[in-house]
Coordinates of C-alpha atoms and ligand atoms in Angstrom, one line a residue:
M15 CA -51.6 -50.8 -62.3
A16 CA -54.2 -48.2 -63.0
D17 CA -56.7 -49.5 -65.5
K18 CA -59.4 -47.0 -64.7
K19 CA -59.6 -43.3 -64.1
A20 CA -61.7 -40.9 -62.0
R21 CA -62.5 -37.4 -63.3
L22 CA -62.9 -34.5 -61.0
T23 CA -64.1 -31.0 -61.7
V24 CA -63.7 -28.3 -59.1
D25 CA -65.5 -24.9 -59.1
G26 CA -62.9 -22.2 -60.2
L27 CA -60.6 -24.7 -62.0
D28 CA -61.1 -24.8 -65.8
E29 CA -59.8 -28.3 -66.3
V30 CA -60.9 -31.8 -65.5
I31 CA -58.5 -33.5 -63.2
E32 CA -57.8 -37.1 -64.1
L33 CA -57.0 -39.4 -61.2
P34 CA -55.8 -43.0 -61.5
V35 CA -58.0 -45.7 -60.0
Y36 CA -56.4 -48.9 -58.7
S37 CA -58.0 -52.3 -58.0
G38 CA -56.7 -54.5 -55.3
T39 CA -57.0 -58.3 -55.1
E40 CA -60.1 -57.8 -52.8
G41 CA -62.0 -54.8 -51.7
P42 CA -63.1 -51.5 -53.2
D43 CA -61.2 -49.6 -55.8
V44 CA -58.9 -46.8 -54.6
I45 CA -58.6 -43.4 -56.2
D46 CA -55.1 -42.1 -56.3
V47 CA -55.5 -38.5 -55.1
R48 CA -51.8 -37.6 -55.3
P49 CA -52.1 -35.5 -58.5
L50 CA -54.3 -33.1 -56.6
T51 CA -51.4 -31.6 -54.6
G52 CA -49.9 -30.3 -57.9
K53 CA -53.2 -28.5 -58.5
G54 CA -53.1 -26.9 -55.1
L55 CA -55.7 -29.2 -53.6
F56 CA -55.8 -31.6 -50.7
T57 CA -58.4 -34.2 -49.7
Y58 CA -60.2 -33.9 -46.4
D59 CA -60.9 -37.1 -44.4
P60 CA -60.9 -36.7 -40.6
G61 CA -60.5 -40.1 -38.9
F62 CA -59.3 -41.5 -42.3
V63 CA -62.7 -43.1 -42.9
S64 CA -62.2 -43.0 -46.7
T65 CA -58.4 -43.1 -47.0
A66 CA -56.1 -46.0 -48.0
A67 CA -52.9 -44.8 -46.4
C68 CA -50.8 -47.6 -47.9
E69 CA -50.6 -50.6 -50.1
S70 CA -50.5 -53.8 -48.1
Q71 CA -50.5 -57.6 -48.6
I72 CA -50.9 -58.7 -45.0
T73 CA -54.6 -58.6 -43.9
Y74 CA -57.9 -58.0 -45.6
I75 CA -61.2 -57.1 -43.9
D76 CA -64.6 -57.1 -45.5
G77 CA -66.6 -55.2 -42.9
D78 CA -70.0 -55.7 -44.5
K79 CA -69.6 -59.5 -44.8
G80 CA -67.7 -59.9 -41.5
I81 CA -64.7 -61.4 -43.1
L82 CA -61.1 -61.2 -41.9
L83 CA -58.2 -62.8 -43.8
H84 CA -54.6 -63.0 -42.9
R85 CA -52.5 -63.5 -46.1
G86 CA -55.7 -64.9 -47.6
Y87 CA -56.6 -67.4 -44.8
P88 CA -59.9 -66.8 -42.9
I89 CA -59.4 -66.0 -39.2
D90 CA -61.8 -68.7 -38.0
Q91 CA -59.8 -71.4 -39.9
L92 CA -56.6 -70.1 -38.4
A93 CA -58.1 -69.9 -34.9
E94 CA -59.4 -73.5 -35.1
Q95 CA -56.7 -75.2 -37.1
S96 CA -53.5 -73.3 -36.6
D97 CA -51.7 -71.8 -33.6
Y98 CA -50.4 -68.3 -32.7
L99 CA -46.7 -68.9 -33.6
E100 CA -47.7 -70.3 -37.0
V101 CA -49.9 -67.3 -37.6
C102 CA -46.9 -65.1 -36.6
Y103 CA -44.8 -66.8 -39.2
L104 CA -47.6 -66.4 -41.8
L105 CA -48.1 -62.7 -41.1
L106 CA -44.3 -62.0 -41.2
N107 CA -43.4 -64.1 -44.2
G108 CA -46.5 -64.3 -46.3
E109 CA -46.9 -68.1 -46.4
L110 CA -47.6 -70.9 -43.9
P111 CA -44.4 -72.6 -42.8
N112 CA -43.7 -76.3 -43.6
A113 CA -42.9 -78.6 -40.7
E114 CA -39.2 -77.8 -40.8
E115 CA -39.7 -74.0 -41.1
K116 CA -42.2 -74.1 -38.2
K117 CA -39.8 -76.1 -36.0
R118 CA -37.0 -73.6 -36.7
F119 CA -39.2 -70.6 -36.1
V120 CA -40.6 -71.9 -32.8
N121 CA -37.1 -72.7 -31.7
T122 CA -35.8 -69.3 -32.6
I123 CA -38.7 -67.6 -30.7
S124 CA -38.1 -69.8 -27.7
N125 CA -34.5 -68.8 -27.6
H126 CA -35.2 -65.1 -27.5
T127 CA -37.6 -65.1 -24.5
M128 CA -35.2 -63.8 -21.8
V129 CA -34.8 -60.1 -21.3
H130 CA -31.6 -58.3 -20.3
E131 CA -31.1 -58.4 -16.6
Q132 CA -30.6 -54.6 -16.4
L133 CA -34.2 -54.2 -17.6
I134 CA -35.4 -55.4 -14.3
S135 CA -34.2 -52.1 -12.8
F136 CA -36.7 -50.3 -15.0
Y137 CA -39.6 -52.1 -13.3
K138 CA -38.4 -51.1 -9.9
G139 CA -38.7 -47.4 -10.9
F140 CA -42.5 -47.8 -11.3
R141 CA -45.0 -47.5 -8.5
R142 CA -46.5 -50.9 -7.6
D143 CA -49.9 -49.6 -8.6
A144 CA -48.8 -48.3 -12.0
H145 CA -51.1 -49.4 -14.9
P146 CA -49.3 -52.2 -16.7
M147 CA -49.8 -50.5 -20.0
A148 CA -47.8 -47.5 -18.6
I149 CA -45.0 -49.9 -17.8
M150 CA -45.2 -51.6 -21.2
C151 CA -44.9 -48.3 -23.0
G152 CA -41.7 -47.6 -21.1
V153 CA -40.0 -51.0 -21.1
V154 CA -40.7 -51.8 -24.7
G155 CA -39.4 -48.4 -25.8
A156 CA -36.4 -49.1 -23.6
L157 CA -35.5 -52.3 -25.5
S158 CA -34.0 -49.8 -28.1
A159 CA -31.3 -49.2 -25.6
F160 CA -30.3 -52.9 -25.2
Y161 CA -30.3 -54.4 -28.7
H162 CA -28.0 -52.1 -30.7
D163 CA -26.9 -55.0 -32.9
S164 CA -30.2 -55.1 -34.8
L165 CA -31.2 -51.5 -35.2
D166 CA -30.3 -51.0 -38.9
I167 CA -33.8 -50.6 -40.3
N168 CA -32.4 -50.9 -43.9
N169 CA -31.0 -54.3 -43.2
A170 CA -33.6 -57.1 -43.7
N171 CA -31.7 -59.4 -41.3
H172 CA -31.8 -56.8 -38.5
R173 CA -35.5 -56.3 -39.1
E174 CA -36.1 -60.0 -38.8
V175 CA -34.1 -60.3 -35.6
C176 CA -36.0 -57.4 -34.1
A177 CA -39.3 -59.1 -35.0
Y178 CA -38.1 -62.3 -33.3
R179 CA -37.0 -60.4 -30.2
L180 CA -40.3 -58.6 -29.9
I181 CA -42.5 -61.7 -30.4
A182 CA -40.4 -63.6 -27.9
K183 CA -39.9 -61.0 -25.2
M184 CA -43.4 -59.5 -25.0
P185 CA -44.9 -62.3 -22.8
T186 CA -41.9 -62.1 -20.5
L187 CA -42.3 -58.3 -20.2
A188 CA -46.0 -58.5 -19.8
A189 CA -45.9 -61.2 -17.0
M190 CA -43.2 -59.1 -15.2
C191 CA -45.7 -56.2 -15.1
Y192 CA -48.2 -58.5 -13.2
K193 CA -45.6 -60.0 -10.9
Y194 CA -44.3 -56.5 -10.0
S195 CA -47.8 -55.3 -9.2
I196 CA -48.4 -58.1 -6.7
G197 CA -44.9 -58.0 -5.2
Q198 CA -43.9 -61.5 -6.4
P199 CA -40.5 -62.4 -7.9
F200 CA -40.3 -62.4 -11.6
M201 CA -40.5 -65.8 -13.2
F202 CA -38.0 -66.6 -15.9
P203 CA -39.3 -68.0 -19.2
R204 CA -38.9 -71.8 -19.8
N205 CA -37.8 -72.5 -23.4
D206 CA -39.2 -76.0 -23.3
K207 CA -42.8 -74.7 -22.9
G208 CA -45.1 -73.5 -25.7
Y209 CA -45.8 -69.8 -26.2
A210 CA -49.1 -69.5 -24.4
E211 CA -48.2 -72.0 -21.7
N212 CA -45.0 -70.2 -21.0
F213 CA -46.9 -66.9 -20.6
L214 CA -49.5 -68.5 -18.1
R215 CA -46.6 -70.1 -16.2
M216 CA -44.7 -66.7 -15.9
M217 CA -48.0 -65.1 -14.7
F218 CA -49.0 -67.7 -12.1
S219 CA -46.0 -69.8 -11.1
T220 CA -43.9 -68.8 -8.2
P221 CA -40.4 -70.0 -7.2
C222 CA -42.2 -72.1 -4.5
A223 CA -45.0 -73.6 -6.6
E224 CA -45.2 -74.6 -10.2
Y225 CA -48.5 -73.6 -11.9
E226 CA -50.3 -76.6 -13.4
V227 CA -51.8 -75.3 -16.5
S228 CA -54.8 -76.9 -18.2
P229 CA -54.5 -77.7 -21.9
V230 CA -58.0 -76.1 -22.4
L231 CA -56.7 -72.8 -20.9
V232 CA -53.5 -73.0 -23.0
R233 CA -55.5 -73.4 -26.1
A234 CA -57.9 -70.6 -25.1
M235 CA -54.9 -68.3 -24.4
D236 CA -53.3 -69.2 -27.7
R237 CA -56.6 -68.4 -29.5
I238 CA -56.9 -65.1 -27.8
F239 CA -53.4 -64.3 -29.1
T240 CA -54.3 -65.5 -32.6
L241 CA -57.6 -63.6 -32.8
H242 CA -55.8 -60.3 -31.9
A243 CA -52.7 -60.9 -34.1
D244 CA -53.5 -58.3 -36.8
H245 CA -56.3 -56.1 -38.0
E246 CA -55.1 -54.2 -41.0
Q247 CA -54.6 -50.4 -40.7
N248 CA -56.2 -49.7 -37.3
A249 CA -55.2 -46.8 -35.1
S250 CA -52.2 -48.5 -33.4
T251 CA -50.9 -50.2 -36.6
S252 CA -51.2 -46.9 -38.4
T253 CA -49.3 -45.3 -35.5
V254 CA -46.5 -47.9 -35.8
R255 CA -46.3 -47.3 -39.6
L256 CA -46.2 -43.5 -39.1
A257 CA -43.6 -43.6 -36.4
G258 CA -41.6 -46.1 -38.5
S259 CA -41.8 -43.7 -41.5
S260 CA -39.5 -41.3 -39.8
G261 CA -36.8 -44.0 -39.6
A262 CA -37.4 -44.6 -35.8
N263 CA -36.2 -47.9 -34.5
P264 CA -38.7 -50.8 -34.2
F265 CA -38.8 -50.9 -30.4
A266 CA -39.7 -47.2 -30.3
C267 CA -42.3 -47.8 -33.0
I268 CA -43.9 -50.7 -31.1
A269 CA -44.0 -48.6 -27.9
A270 CA -45.9 -45.9 -30.0
G271 CA -48.3 -48.7 -31.0
I272 CA -48.8 -49.7 -27.4
A273 CA -49.7 -46.1 -26.5
A274 CA -52.2 -45.9 -29.3
L275 CA -53.8 -49.2 -28.3
W276 CA -54.3 -48.2 -24.7
G277 CA -57.4 -46.0 -25.3
P278 CA -60.9 -47.5 -24.5
A279 CA -62.0 -46.9 -28.2
H280 CA -59.3 -49.4 -29.3
G281 CA -57.5 -52.0 -27.2
G282 CA -58.7 -50.6 -23.9
A283 CA -62.2 -51.8 -24.7
N284 CA -61.7 -55.3 -23.3
E285 CA -61.0 -53.8 -19.9
A286 CA -63.9 -51.3 -20.4
V287 CA -66.3 -54.2 -21.1
L288 CA -65.7 -55.8 -17.8
T289 CA -66.0 -52.5 -16.0
M290 CA -69.3 -51.9 -17.8
L291 CA -70.6 -55.4 -17.0
N292 CA -69.7 -54.9 -13.3
E293 CA -71.5 -51.5 -13.3
I294 CA -74.6 -53.1 -14.9
G295 CA -74.4 -55.6 -12.1
D296 CA -77.8 -57.3 -12.7
E297 CA -79.8 -58.3 -15.8
A298 CA -82.6 -56.1 -14.5
N299 CA -80.4 -53.0 -15.1
I300 CA -79.6 -53.7 -18.7
P301 CA -82.5 -51.6 -20.2
E302 CA -81.2 -48.6 -18.3
F303 CA -77.7 -49.0 -19.8
I304 CA -79.1 -49.6 -23.3
K305 CA -81.1 -46.4 -22.9
R306 CA -78.0 -44.5 -21.9
A307 CA -76.0 -45.9 -24.8
K308 CA -78.7 -44.6 -27.2
D309 CA -78.8 -41.1 -25.7
P310 CA -76.8 -38.7 -27.9
E311 CA -76.4 -36.4 -24.8
D312 CA -74.8 -39.2 -22.8
P313 CA -71.1 -40.1 -23.6
F314 CA -71.7 -43.7 -22.4
R315 CA -71.3 -46.3 -25.1
L316 CA -71.9 -50.0 -25.0
M317 CA -68.3 -51.3 -24.7
G318 CA -67.5 -54.2 -26.9
F319 CA -70.1 -53.1 -29.5
G320 CA -69.5 -51.5 -32.8
H321 CA -66.5 -51.2 -35.1
R322 CA -65.2 -48.8 -37.6
V323 CA -64.9 -51.4 -40.3
Y324 CA -67.3 -54.2 -39.4
R325 CA -70.9 -53.5 -40.1
N326 CA -71.7 -57.2 -39.4
F327 CA -70.6 -59.7 -36.7
D328 CA -66.9 -59.4 -36.0
P329 CA -65.8 -62.9 -37.1
R330 CA -63.4 -62.9 -34.2
S331 CA -66.2 -62.5 -31.7
R332 CA -67.9 -65.8 -32.7
V333 CA -64.7 -67.8 -32.0
M334 CA -64.3 -65.8 -28.8
K335 CA -67.8 -66.7 -27.6
K336 CA -67.1 -70.4 -28.3
T337 CA -63.8 -70.3 -26.5
C338 CA -65.5 -68.5 -23.6
D339 CA -68.0 -71.3 -23.3
E340 CA -65.2 -73.9 -23.3
V341 CA -63.1 -72.1 -20.6
L342 CA -66.1 -71.6 -18.3
A343 CA -67.0 -75.3 -18.7
E344 CA -63.5 -76.4 -18.0
L345 CA -63.2 -74.2 -14.9
N346 CA -66.8 -75.1 -13.9
I347 CA -67.5 -71.4 -13.5
D348 CA -71.0 -70.0 -13.6
D349 CA -70.2 -66.3 -14.1
P350 CA -73.1 -63.9 -13.6
L351 CA -71.2 -61.4 -15.8
L352 CA -71.5 -63.9 -18.7
R353 CA -75.2 -64.1 -18.1
I354 CA -75.4 -60.3 -18.2
A355 CA -73.2 -60.2 -21.4
T356 CA -75.4 -62.8 -23.1
R357 CA -78.6 -61.0 -22.3
L358 CA -77.1 -57.6 -23.2
E359 CA -76.1 -59.0 -26.6
E360 CA -79.6 -60.4 -27.2
I361 CA -81.3 -57.2 -26.3
A362 CA -78.9 -55.0 -28.3
L363 CA -79.2 -57.2 -31.4
E364 CA -82.9 -56.7 -31.4
D365 CA -82.9 -53.0 -30.6
P366 CA -83.6 -50.8 -33.7
Y367 CA -80.8 -48.3 -32.6
F368 CA -78.1 -51.0 -32.9
V369 CA -79.7 -52.8 -35.8
E370 CA -79.9 -49.6 -37.9
R371 CA -76.4 -48.6 -37.1
K372 CA -75.1 -52.1 -37.7
L373 CA -73.5 -52.3 -34.3
Y374 CA -72.6 -55.9 -33.4
P375 CA -70.4 -57.4 -30.7
N376 CA -66.7 -57.0 -31.5
V377 CA -63.7 -59.1 -30.4
D378 CA -63.5 -57.5 -27.0
F379 CA -67.0 -58.4 -25.9
Y380 CA -66.2 -61.9 -24.7
S381 CA -62.4 -61.9 -24.4
G382 CA -62.6 -60.1 -21.0
I383 CA -64.8 -62.8 -19.5
I384 CA -62.4 -65.5 -20.6
L385 CA -59.4 -63.7 -19.2
K386 CA -61.2 -63.0 -15.9
A387 CA -62.1 -66.7 -15.6
M388 CA -58.4 -67.6 -16.1
G389 CA -57.6 -65.3 -13.1
I390 CA -56.0 -62.5 -15.1
P391 CA -56.7 -59.1 -13.6
T392 CA -58.6 -56.6 -15.6
S393 CA -55.7 -54.2 -15.9
M394 CA -53.7 -56.8 -17.8
F395 CA -56.3 -57.3 -20.5
T396 CA -55.0 -54.6 -22.8
V397 CA -51.4 -55.7 -22.2
I398 CA -52.5 -59.2 -23.6
F399 CA -53.9 -57.4 -26.6
A400 CA -50.6 -55.5 -27.1
M401 CA -48.6 -58.8 -26.8
S402 CA -50.8 -60.5 -29.4
R403 CA -50.8 -57.5 -31.8
T404 CA -47.0 -57.1 -31.7
I405 CA -46.8 -59.5 -34.6
G406 CA -49.2 -57.4 -36.6
W407 CA -47.4 -54.2 -35.8
I408 CA -43.9 -55.6 -36.7
S409 CA -45.2 -57.2 -39.9
H410 CA -46.6 -53.9 -41.1
W411 CA -43.5 -52.1 -40.0
N412 CA -41.4 -54.6 -41.9
E413 CA -43.6 -54.4 -45.0
F414 CA -43.2 -50.6 -44.9
H415 CA -39.4 -50.8 -44.9
S416 CA -39.3 -53.6 -47.4
S417 CA -40.2 -51.3 -50.3
P418 CA -39.6 -47.7 -51.3
N419 CA -41.2 -45.4 -48.8
R420 CA -41.4 -41.8 -47.5
I421 CA -42.2 -40.1 -44.2
G422 CA -45.9 -39.9 -43.4
R423 CA -47.0 -36.3 -43.3
P424 CA -50.8 -35.6 -43.4
R425 CA -52.0 -32.1 -44.3
Q426 CA -55.0 -30.1 -42.8
L427 CA -57.9 -27.8 -43.5
Y428 CA -56.7 -24.7 -41.6
T429 CA -59.5 -22.7 -40.1
G430 CA -57.5 -20.7 -37.5
A431 CA -56.6 -17.0 -37.5
K432 CA -55.3 -15.4 -40.7
K433 CA -51.8 -13.9 -40.6
R434 CA -51.8 -10.9 -38.3
D435 CA -49.2 -8.6 -36.8
Y436 CA -48.1 -8.8 -33.2
P437 CA -49.5 -5.8 -31.4
G438 CA -46.7 -3.1 -31.4
Ligands
CMC20 N1 -72.6 -47.8 -28.2 C1 -73.6 -47.0 -28.6 N2 -73.6 -46.3 -29.8 C2 -72.6 -46.6 -30.6 C3 -71.6 -47.4 -30.3 C4 -71.6 -48.1 -29.1 N3 -70.7 -49.0 -28.7 N4 -70.7 -47.5 -31.3 C5 -71.1 -46.6 -32.2 N5 -72.3 -46.1 -31.8 C6 -73.1 -45.1 -32.6 C7 -72.5 -43.7 -32.6 O1 -73.0 -43.0 -31.5 C8 -73.0 -43.2 -34.0 O2 -74.4 -42.9 -33.8 P1 -75.0 -41.6 -34.6 O3 -74.9 -42.1 -36.1 O4 -76.4 -41.5 -34.1 O5 -74.2 -40.5 -34.3 C9 -73.0 -44.5 -34.9 O6 -73.2 -45.6 -34.0 C10 -71.7 -44.6 -35.6 O7 -70.6 -44.6 -34.7 P2 -69.2 -43.9 -34.9 O8 -68.8 -43.3 -33.6 O9 -69.3 -43.0 -36.1 O10 -68.3 -45.1 -35.3 P3 -66.8 -45.1 -35.3 O11 -66.4 -46.0 -36.5 O12 -66.2 -43.8 -35.3 O13 -66.4 -45.8 -33.9 C11 -65.9 -47.5 -32.3 C12 -66.1 -47.2 -33.8 C13 -65.3 -48.9 -32.2 C14 -64.8 -46.5 -31.7 C15 -67.2 -47.4 -31.6 O14 -68.2 -48.3 -32.2 C16 -67.1 -47.5 -30.1 O15 -66.8 -46.6 -29.4 N6 -67.4 -48.8 -29.6 C17 -67.2 -49.1 -28.2 C18 -65.7 -49.3 -27.9 C19 -65.2 -50.6 -28.4 O16 -65.8 -51.7 -28.2 N7 -64.0 -50.6 -29.1 C20 -63.3 -51.8 -29.5 C21 -63.3 -51.9 -31.0 S1 -62.8 -53.5 -31.5 C22 -61.2 -53.7 -30.9 C23 -60.2 -52.9 -31.7 O17 -60.1 -53.2 -32.9 O18 -59.5 -52.1 -31.1

């Protein structure tokens, strides 16, 4: 695999260390630094900015060009021409399904949507005003206690069944969070409905009134799921892989991913964008917030802007903006927050601070406005991200366990106290 070599000299070492260099199918070459450990050296890379933590065949991002590929297919083509469950199949299996495979997959997912009745008791233990992400961390981890028949991580069939269960049950669990928070009865999933439609139904129907869901909103919801399905080795996916490397069961690993996603620098950003737009309140206040975002002394950042990998437009944000326009037109909504968002984007994209740092709108910039227009409360935004990303997490977890692996164990540059004796 290594057709090139890097050579490293280190002061104090009288040899040249040769390191293999690997080329992937896309992207930069990667230097294999493992031989360094044998020489008493580690690499130092806080935030893993320059570290490839694994080999993967699932998703590729070219941050400079603004390209995102799942199993080779561009995200904009998938968002326009495919649907979420097909993308789930693709991420999990590596290829698009044929018509028969798709039918079987959709049918399997539809038949795993119900959750164990006992799980309902877990919800009742939470305060009604609990953040739904807190509930999701708890109930998804708790699935480990219910599905003992599929917990052998070395068995490919067990891993597959776990993936099906997670994809199928996440919308049910997520909608239950919302229903619990507003004191309405939980709605059971309906297996004759599509994935996105079922979720919207479980959110907004009641036993007294069926929610009539518009096809435009169903399509928009499905697109939001698709656009969030996977994103390579981000913080939550790396968390899932690391948790999985210890041999922990998949439900526990996905709960770890949900926890990592929650923060405002990651999945919590869609909620933070809306909070920020509300705080701005009026187009006239935008310059003041731009000024704050640029001030190194002020911790405020423009939410929904910037990305660790993209130094160009996030390809997902373009589809999201188009979907946003479609949804607002369908619902006949003239949202002042959208006007603020559009103006903010225009101003930021012309400001040298953002231009020089290559800070562009990311996927979260418009998703919040769409979700708000659909009547989904802000606190559910990150839950919807978690639901959508579950397929990415479980695909990476499955990939990790499908080939030889070892526990993840980063090292450190220790700068603490030297060995000293306890005062006698
Ligand atoms: N507003 C103002 N300045 C920013 C922003 C922002 N949103 N993002 C980055 N910068 C500045 C940062 O201060 C730094 O400036 P300087 O070089 O003068 O110190 C420079 O740009 C580079 O930023 P960084 O912090 O080194 O970038 P990072 O790769 O560590 O952080 C990020 C990436 C996404 C955490 C960050 O851009 C951010 O906090 N954005 C806002 C939160 C957000 O929208 N997150 C969602 C990401 S997309 C969804 C997902 O994948 O989870």
